[in-house]
XYZ file of N, CA and C in Angstrom:
168
model
N -9.637 -1.268 -4.711
C -9.565 -0.605 -3.461
C -9.328 -1.518 -2.364
N -9.968 -2.766 -2.400
C -9.971 -3.757 -1.426
C -8.525 -4.217 -1.303
N -7.854 -4.330 -2.459
C -6.425 -4.813 -2.316
C -5.632 -3.852 -1.615
N -5.767 -2.480 -1.832
C -5.104 -1.509 -1.087
C -5.283 -1.566 0.382
N -6.578 -1.703 0.809
C -6.887 -1.889 2.223
C -6.231 -3.166 2.925
N -6.212 -4.289 2.084
C -5.600 -5.502 2.556
C -4.231 -5.371 2.823
N -3.442 -4.711 1.796
C -2.061 -4.389 2.142
C -1.698 -3.459 3.177
N -2.515 -2.521 3.456
C -2.435 -1.670 4.551
C -2.401 -2.308 5.932
N -3.488 -3.297 5.945
C -3.604 -4.066 7.138
C -2.451 -5.018 7.312
N -2.005 -5.563 6.232
C -0.821 -6.483 6.374
C 0.490 -5.737 6.885
N 0.621 -4.428 6.303
C 1.745 -3.659 6.728
C 1.630 -3.332 8.164
N 0.434 -2.920 8.571
C 0.248 -2.614 10.049
C 0.503 -3.806 10.967
N 0.157 -5.026 10.556
C 0.321 -6.252 11.352
C 1.780 -6.604 11.492
N 2.423 -6.545 10.284
C 3.914 -6.838 10.299
C 4.590 -5.792 11.094
N 4.309 -4.514 11.047
C 4.982 -3.498 11.813
C 4.683 -3.669 13.311
N 3.559 -3.986 13.645
C 3.244 -4.274 15.082
C 4.053 -5.468 15.599
N 4.008 -6.547 14.881
C 4.746 -7.770 15.297
C 6.287 -7.329 15.384
N 6.738 -6.643 14.416
C 8.165 -6.223 14.357
C 8.561 -5.436 15.449
N 7.655 -4.619 15.999
C 8.108 -3.708 17.242
C 7.819 -4.450 18.522
N 6.807 -5.235 18.552
C 6.548 -5.880 19.879
C 7.505 -7.140 20.222
N 7.709 -7.981 19.268
C 8.476 -9.207 19.463
C 9.962 -8.980 19.341
N 10.770 -9.309 20.365
C 12.108 -9.037 20.426
C 12.832 -9.892 19.271
N 13.639 -9.308 18.541
C 14.417 -10.066 17.470
C 13.760 -10.105 16.100
N 12.545 -9.432 15.981
C 11.904 -9.591 14.644
C 11.721 -8.126 14.103
N 12.796 -7.404 14.275
C 12.752 -6.036 13.663
C 12.755 -5.969 12.223
N 13.154 -7.066 11.545
C 13.062 -7.088 10.112
C 11.707 -7.094 9.619
N 10.680 -7.616 10.443
C 9.335 -7.444 10.086
C 8.767 -6.109 9.969
N 9.355 -5.237 10.857
C 8.960 -3.801 10.895
C 9.401 -3.226 9.533
N 10.684 -3.498 9.072
C 11.243 -2.977 7.957
C 10.309 -3.563 6.686
N 9.910 -4.714 6.766
C 9.168 -5.387 5.610
C 7.799 -4.618 5.643
N 7.189 -4.447 6.742
C 5.931 -3.754 7.011
C 5.940 -2.324 6.322
N 7.061 -1.637 6.594
C 7.190 -0.263 6.112
C 7.395 -0.356 4.610
N 8.154 -1.307 4.078
C 8.297 -1.388 2.672
C 6.907 -1.702 1.907
N 6.134 -2.577 2.517
C 4.839 -2.957 1.987
C 3.971 -1.682 1.961
N 3.959 -0.986 2.925
C 3.201 0.236 3.013
C 3.593 1.283 1.930
N 4.783 1.453 1.734
C 5.356 2.363 0.831
C 5.098 1.945 -0.653
N 5.206 0.670 -0.828
C 4.879 0.099 -2.218
C 3.388 0.257 -2.414
N 2.540 0.036 -1.406
C 1.055 0.271 -1.573
C 0.683 1.652 -1.822
N 1.337 2.672 -1.167
C 1.042 4.028 -1.533
C 1.425 4.417 -2.873
N 2.634 3.900 -3.333
C 3.018 4.183 -4.702
C 2.045 3.474 -5.734
N 1.580 2.392 -5.417
C 0.585 1.647 -6.327
C -0.690 2.471 -6.409
N -1.171 3.054 -5.243
C -2.317 3.746 -5.208
C -2.125 5.159 -5.964
N -1.001 5.802 -5.849
C -0.737 7.007 -6.587
C -0.698 6.774 -8.106
N -0.124 5.664 -8.577
C -0.163 5.337 -9.971
C -1.431 5.023 -10.463
N -2.187 4.434 -9.678
C -3.688 4.085 -10.034
C -4.443 5.289 -10.263
N -4.339 6.251 -9.342
C -5.177 7.517 -9.261
C -4.679 8.390 -10.564
N -3.400 8.341 -10.791
C -2.820 9.117 -11.925
C -3.376 8.654 -13.167
N -3.418 7.268 -13.415
C -3.931 6.775 -14.600
C -5.418 7.071 -14.809
N -6.163 7.146 -13.669
C -7.517 7.416 -13.774
C -7.801 8.876 -14.084
N -6.977 9.724 -13.755
C -7.120 11.214 -13.875
C -6.708 11.556 -15.439
N -6.006 10.738 -16.131
C -5.573 11.018 -17.457
C -6.777 10.894 -18.466
N -7.715 10.117 -18.086
C -8.718 9.729 -19.067
C -9.583 10.974 -19.349
N -9.853 11.194 -20.631
C -10.637 12.343 -20.925
C -12.022 11.900 -21.232
N -13.098 12.568 -20.810
C -14.523 12.256 -20.994
C -14.808 12.266 -22.545
N -15.565 11.463 -22.999
C -16.057 11.563 -24.420
C -17.107 12.780 -24.555
N -17.065 13.336 -25.774
C -18.063 14.459 -26.028
C -19.276 13.849 -26.627
């Protein structure tokens, strides 16, 4: 979970720098890509956890 939060913060910082600094719009695109990859990673992680069956 800490890795997820770290990548969300990285995506926000890259997006902020990409929108504020002139000529660094590619950082905004990289930030969005990192955020999307992070959300996909979290969804896969949760789906794997949901598949486990409790032992009887």
